[in-house]
Short mmCIF file of C-alpha atoms in Angstrom, two decimals:
data_model
loop_
_atom_site.label_atom_id
_atom_site.label_comp_id
_atom_site.label_asym_id
_atom_site.label_seq_id
_atom_site.Cartn_x
_atom_site.Cartn_y
_atom_site.Cartn_z
CA UNK A 1 -37.43 -27.73 -27.90
CA UNK A 2 -36.22 -27.78 -31.10
CA UNK A 3 -33.86 -30.40 -31.88
CA UNK A 4 -31.01 -30.57 -34.18
CA UNK A 5 -28.99 -33.31 -35.75
CA UNK A 6 -25.47 -32.92 -36.36
CA UNK A 7 -24.64 -33.77 -40.05
CA UNK A 8 -21.32 -35.09 -39.10
CA UNK A 9 -19.31 -37.43 -39.31
CA UNK A 10 -18.05 -39.48 -36.10
CA UNK A 11 -14.45 -40.69 -35.37
CA UNK A 12 -14.85 -42.52 -32.38
CA UNK A 13 -12.15 -44.29 -30.66
CA UNK A 14 -10.58 -44.55 -33.53
CA UNK A 15 -13.33 -45.31 -36.42
CA UNK A 16 -15.66 -43.49 -38.56
CA UNK A 17 -18.96 -44.27 -37.72
CA UNK A 18 -22.53 -42.00 -38.26
CA UNK A 19 -22.82 -39.30 -35.73
CA UNK A 20 -26.69 -39.57 -34.87
CA UNK A 21 -26.51 -37.13 -31.65
CA UNK A 22 -29.24 -34.54 -31.10
CA UNK A 23 -28.51 -31.15 -29.45
CA UNK A 24 -31.23 -30.17 -26.83
CA UNK A 25 -32.09 -26.67 -26.01
CA UNK A 26 -34.15 -25.55 -23.60
CA UNK A 27 -36.90 -22.63 -24.64
CA UNK A 28 -37.31 -21.74 -20.78
CA UNK A 29 -36.56 -22.94 -17.62
CA UNK A 30 -39.23 -25.38 -17.45
CA UNK A 31 -37.70 -27.20 -20.53
CA UNK A 32 -34.02 -27.23 -18.90
CA UNK A 33 -35.41 -28.56 -15.22
CA UNK A 34 -37.23 -31.73 -17.35
CA UNK A 35 -34.78 -32.29 -20.10
CA UNK A 36 -35.37 -34.32 -23.25
CA UNK A 37 -36.99 -37.11 -23.85
CA UNK A 38 -35.87 -40.40 -22.49
CA UNK A 39 -34.17 -41.46 -25.78
CA UNK A 40 -30.34 -42.02 -26.88
CA UNK A 41 -28.28 -39.44 -28.65
CA UNK A 42 -28.94 -36.40 -26.36
CA UNK A 43 -26.35 -33.80 -26.20
CA UNK A 44 -27.85 -31.06 -23.33
CA UNK A 45 -26.28 -27.77 -22.07
CA UNK A 46 -24.20 -27.78 -19.34
CA UNK A 47 -26.90 -25.59 -17.39
CA UNK A 48 -29.68 -28.34 -18.00
CA UNK A 49 -27.10 -30.77 -16.76
CA UNK A 50 -26.93 -28.59 -13.57
CA UNK A 51 -30.18 -27.65 -13.11
CA UNK A 52 -31.41 -31.20 -13.54
CA UNK A 53 -28.55 -33.53 -12.84
CA UNK A 54 -30.83 -35.93 -10.50
CA UNK A 55 -33.80 -36.64 -13.02
CA UNK A 56 -30.88 -37.11 -16.12
CA UNK A 57 -29.39 -39.88 -13.79
CA UNK A 58 -32.55 -41.77 -13.67
CA UNK A 59 -33.05 -42.23 -17.04
CA UNK A 60 -32.75 -45.41 -18.98
CA UNK A 61 -30.16 -43.35 -21.66
CA UNK A 62 -27.35 -41.49 -21.02
CA UNK A 63 -27.13 -37.76 -22.07
CA UNK A 64 -23.64 -36.11 -23.41
CA UNK A 65 -23.31 -32.58 -21.93
CA UNK A 66 -22.15 -29.99 -23.99
CA UNK A 67 -19.33 -27.71 -22.71
CA UNK A 68 -19.01 -24.37 -24.37
CA UNK A 69 -15.88 -22.81 -24.52
CA UNK A 70 -16.09 -20.61 -21.56
CA UNK A 71 -17.83 -23.45 -19.52
CA UNK A 72 -15.39 -24.09 -15.96
CA UNK A 73 -15.13 -27.73 -15.87
CA UNK A 74 -15.23 -27.50 -12.03
CA UNK A 75 -19.15 -27.33 -12.77
CA UNK A 76 -18.84 -30.97 -13.50
CA UNK A 77 -17.93 -31.91 -9.32
CA UNK A 78 -20.20 -32.59 -6.96
CA UNK A 79 -20.55 -32.17 -2.76
CA UNK A 80 -16.41 -30.99 -2.73
CA UNK A 81 -15.73 -34.78 -5.08
CA UNK A 82 -12.33 -34.02 -6.55
CA UNK A 83 -13.21 -36.53 -9.41
CA UNK A 84 -16.56 -35.99 -12.02
CA UNK A 85 -18.80 -38.87 -11.27
CA UNK A 86 -19.82 -40.63 -14.86
CA UNK A 87 -23.24 -41.97 -13.79
CA UNK A 88 -25.47 -40.86 -16.33
CA UNK A 89 -23.52 -39.58 -18.69
CA UNK A 90 -22.77 -40.88 -22.00
CA UNK A 91 -19.81 -38.37 -23.24
CA UNK A 92 -18.51 -34.63 -22.84
CA UNK A 93 -18.55 -33.17 -25.62
CA UNK A 94 -16.64 -29.58 -26.11
CA UNK A 95 -17.66 -26.97 -28.45
CA UNK A 96 -15.27 -25.32 -30.66
CA UNK A 97 -17.18 -22.25 -32.16
CA UNK A 98 -13.77 -21.57 -34.76
CA UNK A 99 -10.45 -23.60 -35.00
CA UNK A 100 -8.21 -20.45 -33.94
CA UNK A 101 -10.25 -20.88 -30.08
CA UNK A 102 -7.92 -22.92 -28.17
CA UNK A 103 -10.17 -23.09 -25.58
CA UNK A 104 -11.42 -25.94 -25.82
CA UNK A 105 -8.29 -27.97 -25.91
CA UNK A 106 -7.33 -26.20 -22.32
CA UNK A 107 -11.13 -27.76 -20.81
CA UNK A 108 -10.08 -30.77 -21.99
CA UNK A 109 -6.65 -31.20 -20.49
CA UNK A 110 -8.15 -29.94 -17.42
CA UNK A 111 -11.05 -32.77 -17.65
CA UNK A 112 -8.53 -35.43 -17.95
CA UNK A 113 -5.57 -34.17 -15.97
CA UNK A 114 -7.50 -32.17 -13.01
CA UNK A 115 -10.96 -34.11 -12.97
CA UNK A 116 -10.55 -37.71 -13.94
CA UNK A 117 -12.64 -37.86 -16.11
CA UNK A 118 -11.81 -41.01 -18.05
CA UNK A 119 -15.08 -41.35 -20.47
CA UNK A 120 -15.75 -40.20 -23.83
CA UNK A 121 -14.22 -36.65 -24.76
CA UNK A 122 -15.76 -35.53 -27.88
CA UNK A 123 -14.79 -31.75 -29.86
CA UNK A 124 -17.43 -30.87 -31.55
CA UNK A 125 -18.07 -27.98 -33.32
CA UNK A 126 -15.72 -26.41 -35.95
CA UNK A 127 -13.33 -29.55 -35.70
CA UNK A 128 -11.29 -29.76 -38.85
CA UNK A 129 -8.72 -32.56 -40.61
CA UNK A 130 -5.74 -29.63 -39.71
CA UNK A 131 -6.63 -29.67 -35.51
CA UNK A 132 -8.29 -33.56 -35.04
CA UNK A 133 -4.31 -34.88 -34.07
CA UNK A 134 -3.74 -31.60 -31.63
CA UNK A 135 -6.94 -32.26 -30.34
CA UNK A 136 -6.44 -35.81 -29.35
CA UNK A 137 -3.04 -35.14 -27.96
CA UNK A 138 -5.00 -32.68 -25.17
CA UNK A 139 -7.19 -36.11 -24.45
CA UNK A 140 -10.28 -36.26 -26.64
CA UNK A 141 -11.06 -40.08 -28.69
CA UNK A 142 -13.93 -38.73 -30.36
CA UNK A 143 -14.54 -36.31 -33.13
CA UNK A 144 -17.45 -34.93 -35.22
CA UNK A 145 -15.54 -33.93 -37.92
CA UNK A 146 -17.04 -30.51 -39.15
CA UNK A 147 -19.48 -31.50 -42.38
CA UNK A 148 -17.91 -31.05 -45.34
CA UNK A 149 -14.27 -32.34 -44.35
CA UNK A 150 -13.30 -35.55 -45.68
CA UNK A 151 -13.53 -38.22 -42.40
CA UNK A 152 -11.53 -40.29 -43.95
CA UNK A 153 -8.56 -37.92 -44.05
CA UNK A 154 -9.43 -36.44 -40.72
CA UNK A 155 -9.21 -40.49 -39.30
CA UNK A 156 -5.88 -40.75 -40.71
CA UNK A 157 -4.43 -36.98 -39.27
CA UNK A 158 -4.72 -38.69 -36.01
CA UNK A 159 -1.32 -40.20 -37.02
CA UNK A 160 0.42 -37.03 -39.07
CA UNK A 161 3.32 -37.05 -36.46
CA UNK A 162 4.77 -40.17 -35.57
CA UNK A 163 7.34 -37.84 -32.88
CA UNK A 164 6.19 -34.71 -30.59
CA UNK A 165 8.79 -32.54 -28.48
CA UNK A 166 5.98 -32.04 -25.75
CA UNK A 167 4.40 -34.87 -24.04
CA UNK A 168 0.61 -35.27 -24.33
CA UNK A 169 -2.60 -36.40 -22.19
CA UNK A 170 -1.34 -39.96 -21.20
CA UNK A 171 -4.64 -42.00 -22.06
CA UNK A 172 -6.57 -44.84 -20.62
CA UNK A 173 -7.01 -47.99 -22.74
CA UNK A 174 -9.74 -47.80 -25.37
CA UNK A 175 -12.37 -49.79 -24.56
CA UNK A 176 -13.06 -52.48 -26.67
CA UNK A 177 -16.01 -52.58 -28.64
CA UNK A 178 -18.37 -55.23 -30.32
CA UNK A 179 -18.32 -55.46 -34.25
CA UNK A 180 -21.21 -54.90 -36.01
#
């Protein structure tokens, strides 16, 4: 079970913070069915969540679910439900393998508008200063800024435009985070 720490700075709910997430890659089907250790900050692939959902929900520390650009958001629905059950899910991360790959924008919009996801939605992968504003308009509220990009400039990019020609995703109220 390799452990890869993402060397990114995170923009979360309009604030900069260190990204301590760890990406769980199961070595085989048995690993996928068990999941990572019950510790904070794990991101598991959608396939692991689907195989071990009940085990992962029973943990003390919720996991994040990583959706690839070819993922089907409806796979997160259970037993004919119309909305995603948030139990045991820290957040949903959507991978952008290249900044020119727009499928993550569609996944975010589908999660928010069709599947009722109101929890944290994080853009990961090739997340650039130039894309953050548009990702936020589709429903992302946290961003793992690609290494080598200035996180302060990325934070300011969220306010690049004051007016828009098209409506964006209507965001739920931001959670009130305690100051550390």
